[in-house]
Amino acid sequence: MTTEVSEPLFDARPAARPFPQAPAAAPAPRLAPERLRDAVVGGAGAVALLWGLQAEPSARLDAVFATGAHLTGLLAGYGVLVMLFLMARVPAVEHGVGADRLARWHALGGRYVLGLVGAHAVLALCGYAVHTRTDLVTATLGLLSYPALAAATAGTVLLVAVGVTSARAARRRLRHETWRAVHLFSHLAAALGFVHQLAGPDLAGSLLAVWGWSMAHATVAVLLVWYRIVVPVRQALRHTLRVTEVRAEGRDVVSVTIRGTGLERLCAEPGQFFRWRFLTRRLWRTALPFSLSAPVHDDTLRITVKALGDHTRRIRRLRPGTRVLATGPFGALTAHRRTRRKVLLLAGGVGITPMRALFETLPGGPGDVTLLYRASDAEGLVLREELERIACRRQAALHYLLGPSDASFDPLAPQALRNLVPDLAAHDVYLCGPPAMARAATDALVRAGVPARRIHSEDFSHD
């Protein structure tokens, strides 16, 4: 089968009357990624300064080991706090940084934290062994006799378990529920580490340091409880979501319509996603992230799901009336990222879902919005009739890029993209699709002249 690049179904020619602009809404608070990164780095600098103000230079070997242990221990404790904050689902952070970027930062930071914890343990053990003039085994037993150090050891074991189960090779073999259960132990590990840190010489000697460290931990704990427990429960009680329809959309794809009350309070934007928990025997334990495939309208939400694993296959068997718990909205793939008048929406497979919502709602006149939809064949096109109605109404360009991924002609090659969108470099690009397609498309867009900062995407793998 040869790759097919369709002609635009609707050619975007300038018209006398522009597409009506969306009414201005009060902007939701958003924390820019650069500001969050700077704040995290600044906090690490403050921790290092705290260590430096109390460090006593010495050439003795045990003092050198102890000084290194103090610095790595403080940075490890701070790192754990940052990891928990990144996953607290604070709306300003989620909407500004993006949930996928937060997840990547969390995973990368976890590696640094484990390295710092390991370095702290080795340096502290060596320092104690040198100071007491004993071997490492005797020194280990001696350290474990201190309650605060025993707590730290238990916390370290829990962190290592979380890290091992989060490794890519291990996670492929674990059920999502098992991985989540093990991951929850990171909260207990943080609490045990906090007990150890308060007893350490870097904090115990300063009332101000103890107060500041305690306030930082209390703040993160409150954010976790509020946004991970209180807000979801409040949403469930307030909106009373239920499935109203499950409709087949194509090959192994269904749309699920969910109705509730007062959904305007969610302030959900096109391009965002929720974590959905369907209260059936097989699905209630897992919160599944799916984007809205249509704007919120008349207290109705809609998602469109492709069967890719056990959980997504079970969604096809949902019945009207099924209760639903939804937390969110999350994600930064929204109109606020737009910096140019012209926008290209690039979707692959079921990645069309957030693009379809944006295609309908992004403000602009004829010719300002273009949608490219990549699929292996015509049967793989999801929501096709809706896309064509939107394109007709908006006088927007819509192209279907059909063909196998291993075909000789690549419709996502830089020159092919420029042929379809001649002024491509002047566009903002919103991208959603399978990971391999998204990586290839991003590389092609950059080589075609689109600055990386104007390529907006979020990537998640659904079971």
GROMACS .gro file of C-alpha atoms in nm:
model
  463
    1MET     CA    1   0.000   0.000   0.000
    2THR     CA    2   0.139   0.339  -0.089
    3THR     CA    3   0.125   0.637   0.138
    4GLU     CA    4  -0.153   0.876   0.054
    5VAL     CA    5  -0.143   1.246   0.124
    6SER     CA    6  -0.487   1.390   0.071
    7GLU     CA    7  -0.565   1.717  -0.092
    8PRO     CA    8  -0.707   1.967   0.158
    9LEU     CA    9  -1.074   1.892   0.200
   10PHE     CA   10  -1.144   2.257   0.268
   11ASP     CA   11  -0.906   2.516   0.130
   12ALA     CA   12  -0.854   2.805   0.369
   13ARG     CA   13  -0.905   3.116   0.159
   14PRO     CA   14  -0.945   3.458   0.319
   15ALA     CA   15  -1.306   3.559   0.365
   16ALA     CA   16  -1.467   3.894   0.425
   17ARG     CA   17  -1.609   3.796   0.764
   18PRO     CA   18  -1.357   3.654   1.014
   19PHE     CA   19  -1.429   3.359   1.237
   20PRO     CA   20  -1.578   3.496   1.562
   21GLN     CA   21  -1.330   3.520   1.846
   22ALA     CA   22  -1.395   3.332   2.168
   23PRO     CA   23  -1.511   3.553   2.453
   24ALA     CA   24  -1.231   3.660   2.683
   25ALA     CA   25  -1.217   3.463   3.005
   26ALA     CA   26  -1.029   3.531   3.324
   27PRO     CA   27  -0.692   3.358   3.281
   28ALA     CA   28  -0.632   3.066   3.515
   29PRO     CA   29  -0.317   3.098   3.727
   30ARG     CA   30  -0.029   2.915   3.563
   31LEU     CA   31   0.331   2.869   3.674
   32ALA     CA   32   0.572   2.882   3.381
   33PRO     CA   33   0.817   2.589   3.353
   34GLU     CA   34   1.114   2.825   3.368
   35ARG     CA   35   0.994   2.977   3.696
   36LEU     CA   36   0.939   2.638   3.855
   37ARG     CA   37   1.282   2.521   3.742
   38ASP     CA   38   1.444   2.837   3.879
   39ALA     CA   39   1.259   2.797   4.209
   40VAL     CA   40   1.375   2.436   4.247
   41VAL     CA   41   1.737   2.528   4.170
   42GLY     CA   42   1.714   2.826   4.406
   43GLY     CA   43   1.584   2.603   4.682
   44ALA     CA   44   1.876   2.365   4.633
   45GLY     CA   45   2.109   2.663   4.659
   46ALA     CA   46   1.944   2.768   4.986
   47VAL     CA   47   1.992   2.416   5.125
   48ALA     CA   48   2.358   2.421   5.024
   49LEU     CA   49   2.393   2.762   5.193
   50LEU     CA   50   2.241   2.623   5.512
   51TRP     CA   51   2.501   2.347   5.505
   52GLY     CA   52   2.785   2.589   5.427
   53LEU     CA   53   2.700   2.821   5.719
   54GLN     CA   54   2.732   2.534   5.964
   55ALA     CA   55   3.020   2.340   5.808
   56GLU     CA   56   3.343   2.338   6.006
   57PRO     CA   57   3.646   2.288   5.779
   58SER     CA   58   3.873   2.011   5.896
   59ALA     CA   59   4.139   1.792   5.743
   60ARG     CA   60   4.049   1.491   5.958
   61LEU     CA   61   3.920   1.202   5.748
   62ASP     CA   62   3.613   1.138   5.964
   63ALA     CA   63   3.521   1.508   5.947
   64VAL     CA   64   3.556   1.508   5.568
   65PHE     CA   65   3.323   1.207   5.542
   66ALA     CA   66   3.077   1.366   5.789
   67THR     CA   67   3.070   1.697   5.603
   68GLY     CA   68   2.995   1.522   5.274
   69ALA     CA   69   2.726   1.314   5.445
   70HIS     CA   70   2.556   1.626   5.582
   71LEU     CA   71   2.543   1.798   5.241
   72THR     CA   72   2.415   1.494   5.050
   73GLY     CA   73   2.161   1.419   5.324
   74LEU     CA   74   2.014   1.769   5.319
   75LEU     CA   75   1.998   1.773   4.939
   76ALA     CA   76   1.836   1.428   4.937
   77GLY     CA   77   1.571   1.542   5.185
   78TYR     CA   78   1.504   1.852   4.977
   79GLY     CA   79   1.488   1.638   4.664
   80VAL     CA   80   1.224   1.409   4.812
   81LEU     CA   81   1.019   1.717   4.901
   82VAL     CA   82   1.045   1.846   4.543
   83MET     CA   83   0.943   1.506   4.400
   84LEU     CA   84   0.629   1.502   4.615
   85PHE     CA   85   0.544   1.860   4.521
   86LEU     CA   86   0.573   1.784   4.149
   87MET     CA   87   0.313   1.510   4.184
   88ALA     CA   88   0.078   1.702   4.417
   89ARG     CA   89  -0.142   1.803   4.117
   90VAL     CA   90  -0.144   2.171   4.207
   91PRO     CA   91  -0.356   2.329   3.928
   92ALA     CA   92  -0.128   2.630   3.864
   93VAL     CA   93   0.166   2.392   3.821
   94GLU     CA   94  -0.022   2.130   3.616
   95HIS     CA   95  -0.173   2.390   3.381
   96GLY     CA   96   0.146   2.590   3.337
   97VAL     CA   97   0.414   2.321   3.318
   98GLY     CA   98   0.212   2.029   3.182
   99ALA     CA   99   0.154   1.691   3.342
  100ASP     CA  100   0.385   1.502   3.105
  101ARG     CA  101   0.677   1.738   3.169
  102LEU     CA  102   0.615   1.714   3.543
  103ALA     CA  103   0.623   1.335   3.516
  104ARG     CA  104   0.955   1.348   3.328
  105TRP     CA  105   1.104   1.585   3.584
  106HIS     CA  106   0.976   1.363   3.863
  107ALA     CA  107   1.139   1.055   3.709
  108LEU     CA  108   1.469   1.234   3.647
  109GLY     CA  109   1.469   1.388   3.993
  110GLY     CA  110   1.403   1.047   4.147
  111ARG     CA  111   1.732   0.921   4.004
  112TYR     CA  112   1.919   1.214   4.156
  113VAL     CA  113   1.751   1.160   4.492
  114LEU     CA  114   1.842   0.791   4.501
  115GLY     CA  115   2.202   0.881   4.413
  116LEU     CA  116   2.216   1.140   4.691
  117VAL     CA  117   2.060   0.900   4.943
  118GLY     CA  118   2.315   0.634   4.851
  119ALA     CA  119   2.604   0.881   4.876
  120HIS     CA  120   2.476   1.006   5.212
  121ALA     CA  121   2.453   0.652   5.353
  122VAL     CA  122   2.803   0.553   5.234
  123LEU     CA  123   2.967   0.876   5.354
  124ALA     CA  124   2.796   0.861   5.694
  125LEU     CA  125   2.893   0.496   5.741
  126CYS     CA  126   3.254   0.556   5.643
  127GLY     CA  127   3.276   0.863   5.866
  128TYR     CA  128   3.137   0.673   6.165
  129ALA     CA  129   3.369   0.378   6.104
  130VAL     CA  130   3.675   0.605   6.089
  131HIS     CA  131   3.563   0.802   6.396
  132THR     CA  132   3.504   0.488   6.608
  133ARG     CA  133   3.795   0.296   6.451
  134THR     CA  134   3.578  -0.004   6.373
  135ASP     CA  135   3.504  -0.208   6.063
  136LEU     CA  136   3.205  -0.131   5.841
  137VAL     CA  137   2.989  -0.415   5.978
  138THR     CA  138   3.037  -0.305   6.339
  139ALA     CA  139   2.981   0.058   6.236
  140THR     CA  140   2.657  -0.035   6.062
  141LEU     CA  141   2.522  -0.213   6.369
  142GLY     CA  142   2.625   0.081   6.584
  143LEU     CA  143   2.446   0.333   6.366
  144LEU     CA  144   2.127   0.127   6.358
  145SER     CA  145   2.109   0.145   6.738
  146TYR     CA  146   2.005   0.510   6.705
  147PRO     CA  147   1.625   0.536   6.650
  148ALA     CA  148   1.649   0.828   6.404
  149LEU     CA  149   1.905   0.637   6.196
  150ALA     CA  150   1.692   0.323   6.201
  151ALA     CA  151   1.402   0.532   6.068
  152ALA     CA  152   1.627   0.672   5.795
  153THR     CA  153   1.735   0.321   5.698
  154ALA     CA  154   1.374   0.206   5.668
  155GLY     CA  155   1.297   0.513   5.457
  156THR     CA  156   1.594   0.439   5.232
  157VAL     CA  157   1.477   0.082   5.176
  158LEU     CA  158   1.132   0.211   5.077
  159LEU     CA  159   1.281   0.468   4.835
  160VAL     CA  160   1.495   0.200   4.673
  161ALA     CA  161   1.186  -0.021   4.631
  162VAL     CA  162   1.003   0.268   4.464
  163GLY     CA  163   1.299   0.335   4.237
  164VAL     CA  164   1.343  -0.029   4.135
  165THR     CA  165   0.975  -0.076   4.050
  166SER     CA  166   0.977   0.251   3.852
  167ALA     CA  167   1.259   0.136   3.625
  168ARG     CA  168   1.132   0.083   3.273
  169ALA     CA  169   1.215  -0.288   3.260
  170ALA     CA  170   1.046  -0.359   3.594
  171ARG     CA  171   0.742  -0.143   3.529
  172ARG     CA  172   0.660  -0.330   3.208
  173ARG     CA  173   0.621  -0.647   3.414
  174LEU     CA  174   0.408  -0.494   3.690
  175ARG     CA  175   0.039  -0.424   3.689
  176HIS     CA  176  -0.038  -0.055   3.716
  177GLU     CA  177  -0.216  -0.108   4.048
  178THR     CA  178   0.088  -0.284   4.193
  179TRP     CA  179   0.320  -0.006   4.080
  180ARG     CA  180   0.091   0.257   4.229
  181ALA     CA  181   0.071   0.074   4.562
  182VAL     CA  182   0.450   0.052   4.588
  183HIS     CA  183   0.486   0.416   4.481
  184LEU     CA  184   0.267   0.529   4.770
  185PHE     CA  185   0.542   0.415   5.007
  186SER     CA  186   0.742   0.719   4.897
  187HIS     CA  187   0.520   0.925   5.130
  188LEU     CA  188   0.613   0.704   5.425
  189ALA     CA  189   0.978   0.721   5.321
  190ALA     CA  190   0.958   1.102   5.324
  191ALA     CA  191   0.807   1.098   5.674
  192LEU     CA  192   1.079   0.865   5.806
  193GLY     CA  193   1.348   1.079   5.644
  194PHE     CA  194   1.197   1.391   5.804
  195VAL     CA  195   1.229   1.232   6.151
  196HIS     CA  196   1.594   1.158   6.078
  197GLN     CA  197   1.664   1.508   5.945
  198LEU     CA  198   1.523   1.685   6.251
  199ALA     CA  199   1.762   1.488   6.469
  200GLY     CA  200   2.062   1.566   6.251
  201PRO     CA  201   2.324   1.829   6.343
  202ASP     CA  202   2.245   2.052   6.045
  203LEU     CA  203   1.894   2.127   6.173
  204ALA     CA  204   1.887   2.043   6.544
  205GLY     CA  205   2.132   2.321   6.627
  206SER     CA  206   1.915   2.600   6.483
  207LEU     CA  207   1.555   2.675   6.583
  208LEU     CA  208   1.508   2.878   6.264
  209ALA     CA  209   1.632   2.589   6.047
  210VAL     CA  210   1.400   2.343   6.223
  211TRP     CA  211   1.105   2.580   6.178
  212GLY     CA  212   1.176   2.642   5.809
  213TRP     CA  213   1.232   2.273   5.731
  214SER     CA  214   0.915   2.176   5.917
  215MET     CA  215   0.708   2.443   5.741
  216ALA     CA  216   0.830   2.325   5.400
  217HIS     CA  217   0.729   1.967   5.476
  218ALA     CA  218   0.395   2.074   5.625
  219THR     CA  219   0.316   2.283   5.316
  220VAL     CA  220   0.381   1.995   5.077
  221ALA     CA  221   0.182   1.758   5.300
  222VAL     CA  222  -0.117   1.995   5.296
  223LEU     CA  223  -0.098   2.032   4.917
  224LEU     CA  224  -0.088   1.653   4.875
  225VAL     CA  225  -0.387   1.595   5.101
  226TRP     CA  226  -0.587   1.882   4.952
  227TYR     CA  227  -0.534   1.816   4.581
  228ARG     CA  228  -0.500   1.437   4.588
  229ILE     CA  229  -0.779   1.360   4.837
  230VAL     CA  230  -1.003   1.652   4.934
  231VAL     CA  231  -1.054   1.804   4.587
  232PRO     CA  232  -1.136   1.470   4.413
  233VAL     CA  233  -1.387   1.380   4.685
  234ARG     CA  234  -1.544   1.725   4.663
  235GLN     CA  235  -1.570   1.699   4.284
  236ALA     CA  236  -1.732   1.356   4.309
  237LEU     CA  237  -1.995   1.484   4.552
  238ARG     CA  238  -2.055   1.808   4.361
  239HIS     CA  239  -2.079   1.683   4.002
  240THR     CA  240  -2.227   1.328   4.034
  241LEU     CA  241  -2.093   1.205   3.700
  242ARG     CA  242  -2.254   0.914   3.518
  243VAL     CA  243  -2.202   0.748   3.181
  244THR     CA  244  -2.489   0.831   2.945
  245GLU     CA  245  -2.370   0.676   2.617
  246VAL     CA  246  -2.095   0.454   2.475
  247ARG     CA  247  -2.076   0.489   2.098
  248ALA     CA  248  -1.851   0.302   1.854
  249GLU     CA  249  -1.637   0.542   1.648
  250GLY     CA  250  -1.429   0.302   1.444
  251ARG     CA  251  -1.186   0.014   1.472
  252ASP     CA  252  -1.152  -0.058   1.848
  253VAL     CA  253  -1.248   0.303   1.930
  254VAL     CA  254  -1.543   0.425   2.135
  255SER     CA  255  -1.664   0.761   2.259
  256VAL     CA  256  -1.796   0.775   2.614
  257THR     CA  257  -2.037   1.056   2.700
  258ILE     CA  258  -2.057   1.151   3.067
  259ARG     CA  259  -2.313   1.384   3.221
  260GLY     CA  260  -2.298   1.565   3.553
  261THR     CA  261  -2.410   1.883   3.725
  262GLY     CA  262  -2.234   2.216   3.749
  263LEU     CA  263  -1.954   2.114   3.515
  264GLU     CA  264  -1.878   2.476   3.428
  265ARG     CA  265  -1.710   2.499   3.770
  266LEU     CA  266  -1.442   2.260   3.648
  267CYS     CA  267  -1.317   2.531   3.407
  268ALA     CA  268  -1.200   2.255   3.172
  269GLU     CA  269  -1.029   2.382   2.856
  270PRO     CA  270  -1.008   2.208   2.518
  271GLY     CA  271  -0.684   2.012   2.504
  272GLN     CA  272  -0.691   1.914   2.870
  273PHE     CA  273  -0.749   1.571   3.022
  274PHE     CA  274  -0.899   1.417   3.334
  275ARG     CA  275  -0.808   1.107   3.529
  276TRP     CA  276  -1.117   0.889   3.508
  277ARG     CA  277  -1.218   0.618   3.753
  278PHE     CA  278  -1.517   0.415   3.632
  279LEU     CA  279  -1.690   0.247   3.925
  280THR     CA  280  -1.717  -0.105   3.789
  281ARG     CA  281  -1.570  -0.423   3.935
  282ARG     CA  282  -1.274  -0.428   3.696
  283LEU     CA  283  -1.202  -0.055   3.658
  284TRP     CA  284  -1.264   0.121   3.990
  285ARG     CA  285  -0.907   0.075   4.119
  286THR     CA  286  -0.737   0.254   3.830
  287ALA     CA  287  -0.753   0.622   3.732
  288LEU     CA  288  -0.710   0.642   3.355
  289PRO     CA  289  -0.593   0.966   3.187
  290PHE     CA  290  -0.798   1.056   2.880
  291SER     CA  291  -0.831   1.389   2.701
  292LEU     CA  292  -1.164   1.552   2.631
  293SER     CA  293  -1.256   1.488   2.269
  294ALA     CA  294  -1.510   1.772   2.262
  295PRO     CA  295  -1.558   2.096   2.455
  296VAL     CA  296  -1.768   2.084   2.770
  297HIS     CA  297  -2.127   2.159   2.671
  298ASP     CA  298  -2.459   2.137   2.855
  299ASP     CA  299  -2.303   1.962   3.157
  300THR     CA  300  -2.166   1.691   2.929
  301LEU     CA  301  -1.809   1.561   2.897
  302ARG     CA  302  -1.686   1.327   2.624
  303ILE     CA  303  -1.376   1.114   2.586
  304THR     CA  304  -1.276   0.895   2.293
  305VAL     CA  305  -1.076   0.583   2.375
  306LYS     CA  306  -0.890   0.325   2.168
  307ALA     CA  307  -0.857  -0.030   2.303
  308LEU     CA  308  -0.483  -0.063   2.373
  309GLY     CA  309  -0.482  -0.275   2.688
  310ASP     CA  310  -0.698  -0.450   2.945
  311HIS     CA  311  -0.843  -0.135   3.098
  312THR     CA  312  -0.921   0.043   2.774
  313ARG     CA  313  -1.084  -0.271   2.632
  314ARG     CA  314  -1.317  -0.284   2.931
  315ILE     CA  315  -1.432   0.072   2.866
  316ARG     CA  316  -1.615  -0.053   2.557
  317ARG     CA  317  -1.839  -0.257   2.790
  318LEU     CA  318  -1.944   0.033   3.012
  319ARG     CA  319  -2.317   0.071   3.054
  320PRO     CA  320  -2.524   0.389   3.081
  321GLY     CA  321  -2.569   0.483   3.444
  322THR     CA  322  -2.219   0.377   3.553
  323ARG     CA  323  -2.086   0.616   3.819
  324VAL     CA  324  -1.767   0.800   3.733
  325LEU     CA  325  -1.507   0.976   3.947
  326ALA     CA  326  -1.300   1.231   3.756
  327THR     CA  327  -1.011   1.440   3.884
  328GLY     CA  328  -0.883   1.735   3.689
  329PRO     CA  329  -0.864   1.905   3.455
  330PHE     CA  330  -0.491   1.861   3.394
  331GLY     CA  331  -0.254   1.944   3.113
  332ALA     CA  332  -0.112   2.249   2.941
  333LEU     CA  333  -0.195   2.162   2.578
  334THR     CA  334  -0.439   2.453   2.562
  335ALA     CA  335  -0.493   2.780   2.378
  336HIS     CA  336  -0.283   2.972   2.631
  337ARG     CA  337   0.034   2.833   2.470
  338ARG     CA  338  -0.050   2.998   2.141
  339THR     CA  339   0.192   3.272   2.031
  340ARG     CA  340   0.110   3.305   1.657
  341ARG     CA  341  -0.202   3.386   1.459
  342LYS     CA  342  -0.167   3.068   1.250
  343VAL     CA  343  -0.184   2.727   1.414
  344LEU     CA  344  -0.110   2.377   1.286
  345LEU     CA  345  -0.272   2.086   1.467
  346LEU     CA  346  -0.089   1.758   1.401
  347ALA     CA  347  -0.248   1.434   1.524
  348GLY     CA  348  -0.171   1.066   1.491
  349GLY     CA  349  -0.420   0.786   1.556
  350VAL     CA  350  -0.633   0.838   1.867
  351GLY     CA  351  -0.419   1.144   1.944
  352ILE     CA  352  -0.686   1.325   1.745
  353THR     CA  353  -0.899   1.356   2.062
  354PRO     CA  354  -0.749   1.677   2.213
  355MET     CA  355  -0.682   1.809   1.861
  356ARG     CA  356  -1.050   1.773   1.769
  357ALA     CA  357  -1.151   1.986   2.069
  358LEU     CA  358  -0.890   2.250   1.982
  359PHE     CA  359  -0.986   2.239   1.613
  360GLU     CA  360  -1.337   2.345   1.707
  361THR     CA  361  -1.251   2.612   1.962
  362LEU     CA  362  -0.919   2.783   1.883
  363PRO     CA  363  -1.004   3.141   1.784
  364GLY     CA  364  -0.916   3.242   1.429
  365GLY     CA  365  -1.044   3.331   1.086
  366PRO     CA  366  -1.045   3.126   0.766
  367GLY     CA  367  -0.698   2.989   0.696
  368ASP     CA  368  -0.564   3.044   1.047
  369VAL     CA  369  -0.608   2.683   1.166
  370THR     CA  370  -0.487   2.371   0.980
  371LEU     CA  371  -0.527   2.010   1.090
  372LEU     CA  372  -0.307   1.726   0.964
  373TYR     CA  373  -0.430   1.381   1.067
  374ARG     CA  374  -0.194   1.082   1.030
  375ALA     CA  375  -0.339   0.730   1.014
  376SER     CA  376  -0.242   0.399   0.858
  377ASP     CA  377  -0.560   0.386   0.649
  378ALA     CA  378  -0.904   0.545   0.615
  379GLU     CA  379  -1.052   0.305   0.872
  380GLY     CA  380  -0.809   0.442   1.128
  381LEU     CA  381  -0.953   0.793   1.105
  382VAL     CA  382  -1.151   0.871   1.420
  383LEU     CA  383  -1.427   1.133   1.442
  384ARG     CA  384  -1.392   1.197   1.069
  385GLU     CA  385  -1.742   1.334   1.009
  386GLU     CA  386  -1.709   1.577   1.299
  387LEU     CA  387  -1.372   1.701   1.175
  388GLU     CA  388  -1.512   1.765   0.827
  389ARG     CA  389  -1.811   1.956   0.963
  390ILE     CA  390  -1.583   2.174   1.173
  391ALA     CA  391  -1.349   2.235   0.880
  392CYS     CA  392  -1.641   2.333   0.658
  393ARG     CA  393  -1.788   2.569   0.913
  394ARG     CA  394  -1.453   2.733   0.992
  395GLN     CA  395  -1.319   2.725   0.635
  396ALA     CA  396  -1.012   2.554   0.779
  397ALA     CA  397  -0.770   2.322   0.599
  398LEU     CA  398  -0.798   1.952   0.684
  399HIS     CA  399  -0.555   1.693   0.543
  400TYR     CA  400  -0.556   1.317   0.597
  401LEU     CA  401  -0.209   1.160   0.574
  402LEU     CA  402  -0.269   0.792   0.507
  403GLY     CA  403  -0.036   0.498   0.467
  404PRO     CA  404   0.181   0.254   0.662
  405SER     CA  405   0.463   0.397   0.872
  406ASP     CA  406   0.725   0.195   0.680
  407ALA     CA  407   0.623   0.327   0.337
  408SER     CA  408   0.887   0.475   0.108
  409PHE     CA  409   0.726   0.818   0.116
  410ASP     CA  410   0.702   0.983   0.457
  411PRO     CA  411   0.419   1.239   0.474
  412LEU     CA  412   0.575   1.383   0.789
  413ALA     CA  413   0.911   1.457   0.624
  414PRO     CA  414   1.013   1.826   0.640
  415GLN     CA  415   0.957   1.893   0.270
  416ALA     CA  416   0.622   1.713   0.272
  417LEU     CA  417   0.507   1.926   0.564
  418ARG     CA  418   0.621   2.245   0.390
  419ASN     CA  419   0.431   2.143   0.076
  420LEU     CA  420   0.112   2.103   0.276
  421VAL     CA  421   0.166   2.414   0.489
  422PRO     CA  422   0.380   2.656   0.283
  423ASP     CA  423   0.431   2.909   0.567
  424LEU     CA  424   0.490   2.635   0.824
  425ALA     CA  425   0.765   2.822   1.011
  426ALA     CA  426   0.515   3.099   1.096
  427HIS     CA  427   0.282   2.858   1.280
  428ASP     CA  428   0.241   2.739   1.633
  429VAL     CA  429   0.216   2.359   1.629
  430TYR     CA  430   0.007   2.144   1.861
  431LEU     CA  431   0.108   1.778   1.844
  432CYS     CA  432  -0.047   1.462   1.985
  433GLY     CA  433   0.009   1.103   1.876
  434PRO     CA  434   0.191   0.778   1.954
  435PRO     CA  435   0.538   0.837   2.107
  436ALA     CA  436   0.734   0.724   1.798
  437MET     CA  437   0.522   0.937   1.565
  438ALA     CA  438   0.546   1.238   1.798
  439ARG     CA  439   0.926   1.214   1.816
  440ALA     CA  440   0.959   1.183   1.437
  441ALA     CA  441   0.716   1.470   1.378
  442THR     CA  442   0.894   1.695   1.626
  443ASP     CA  443   1.229   1.631   1.456
  444ALA     CA  444   1.077   1.697   1.113
  445LEU     CA  445   0.910   2.019   1.228
  446VAL     CA  446   1.234   2.153   1.371
  447ARG     CA  447   1.418   2.070   1.047
  448ALA     CA  448   1.137   2.240   0.856
  449GLY     CA  449   1.206   2.563   1.042
  450VAL     CA  450   0.958   2.559   1.333
  451PRO     CA  451   1.131   2.667   1.657
  452ALA     CA  452   1.113   2.396   1.924
  453ARG     CA  453   0.954   2.642   2.168
  454ARG     CA  454   0.652   2.667   1.936
  455ILE     CA  455   0.591   2.290   1.923
  456HIS     CA  456   0.344   2.207   2.199
  457SER     CA  457   0.276   1.846   2.292
  458GLU     CA  458   0.190   1.614   2.577
  459ASP     CA  459   0.263   1.243   2.570
  460PHE     CA  460   0.100   0.966   2.774
  461SER     CA  461   0.076   0.592   2.739
  462HIS     CA  462  -0.260   0.442   2.831
  463ASP     CA  463  -0.314   0.082   2.935
   0.00000   0.00000   0.00000
